[in-house]
Amino acid sequence: SELGHAPSTHNLAVMHMEGIGGLSKDESRAVELYERAASLGHAAAAYTAGVMHEHGRGVPQDFERAMKFYKRAAAKGYAAAMVNLGCMFTNGQGVAQDLMCARELFSEALALGDSRGASLLEQIQRGLNQQMAAEKGRLTIWDPAERKRRE
């Protein structure tokens, strides 16, 4: 792990997380190791670091740091990270709410085989439809007669 081997660093993080292999359970140390493995390109470690930051396990809750690690894992094709990122975009956690971005992430996760993408896509589409209907109700049609009355 000290030599910069991502899989070994990830495995050591899991051992600290679970308190196995003669190691005491230490979520703070696990997060440090997940982050180190993520910096070495380990997608699962980046995902888990994101989960830890999102839920405040071993570290204070920090949605922006969670986003950073989820993005790193998603960029490597890690479908579960795409789902979690999509949920953060849906809920506006650590980022401005963006249902279109969430829909893209859920679609990509589904294409990669994460079945949660299907139900989440359906929910997002309903939300987008409601959002569009609400916006349509607020729109006013330009009326040339109204312009003439104001002149």
Coordinates of C-alpha atoms in Angstrom, one line a residue, residues 2-57:
E2 CA 2.8 2.4 0.9
L3 CA 4.3 1.9 -2.6
G4 CA 1.3 3.3 -4.3
H5 CA -0.5 0.1 -5.4
A6 CA -4.2 1.1 -5.8
P7 CA -5.8 -2.4 -5.3
S8 CA -3.7 -3.1 -2.2
T9 CA -4.5 0.4 -0.8
H10 CA -8.2 -0.3 -1.5
N11 CA -8.1 -3.7 0.2
L12 CA -6.4 -2.1 3.3
A13 CA -9.2 0.5 3.4
V14 CA -11.8 -2.3 3.3
M15 CA -10.0 -4.0 6.2
H16 CA -10.1 -0.8 8.3
M17 CA -13.7 -0.2 7.3
E18 CA -14.8 -3.7 8.4
G19 CA -12.3 -4.2 11.3
I20 CA -11.0 -7.4 9.8
G21 CA -7.6 -9.0 9.3
G22 CA -6.5 -8.1 12.8
L23 CA -7.2 -4.4 12.3
S24 CA -9.5 -2.4 14.4
K25 CA -12.5 -0.8 12.8
D26 CA -11.4 2.8 11.9
E27 CA -13.6 4.6 9.4
S28 CA -11.4 7.7 9.4
R29 CA -8.4 5.7 8.4
A30 CA -10.5 3.9 5.8
V31 CA -11.5 7.2 4.2
E32 CA -7.8 8.2 4.0
L33 CA -7.0 5.0 2.3
Y34 CA -10.0 5.1 -0.1
E35 CA -8.9 8.6 -1.1
R36 CA -5.4 7.5 -1.6
A37 CA -6.5 4.6 -3.8
A38 CA -8.8 6.9 -5.7
S39 CA -5.9 9.2 -6.4
L40 CA -4.1 6.2 -7.9
G41 CA -7.0 5.6 -10.2
H42 CA -9.1 3.0 -8.4
A43 CA -12.8 3.6 -9.3
A44 CA -14.3 1.5 -6.5
A45 CA -12.2 3.4 -4.0
A46 CA -13.3 6.7 -5.4
Y47 CA -17.0 5.6 -5.3
T48 CA -16.6 4.5 -1.6
A49 CA -14.8 7.7 -0.7
G50 CA -17.8 9.5 -2.2
V51 CA -20.2 7.5 -0.1
M52 CA -18.3 8.2 3.0
H53 CA -18.3 11.9 2.4
E54 CA -21.9 12.0 1.3
H55 CA -23.1 10.2 4.5
G56 CA -20.5 11.6 6.9
R57 CA -18.9 8.3 7.8

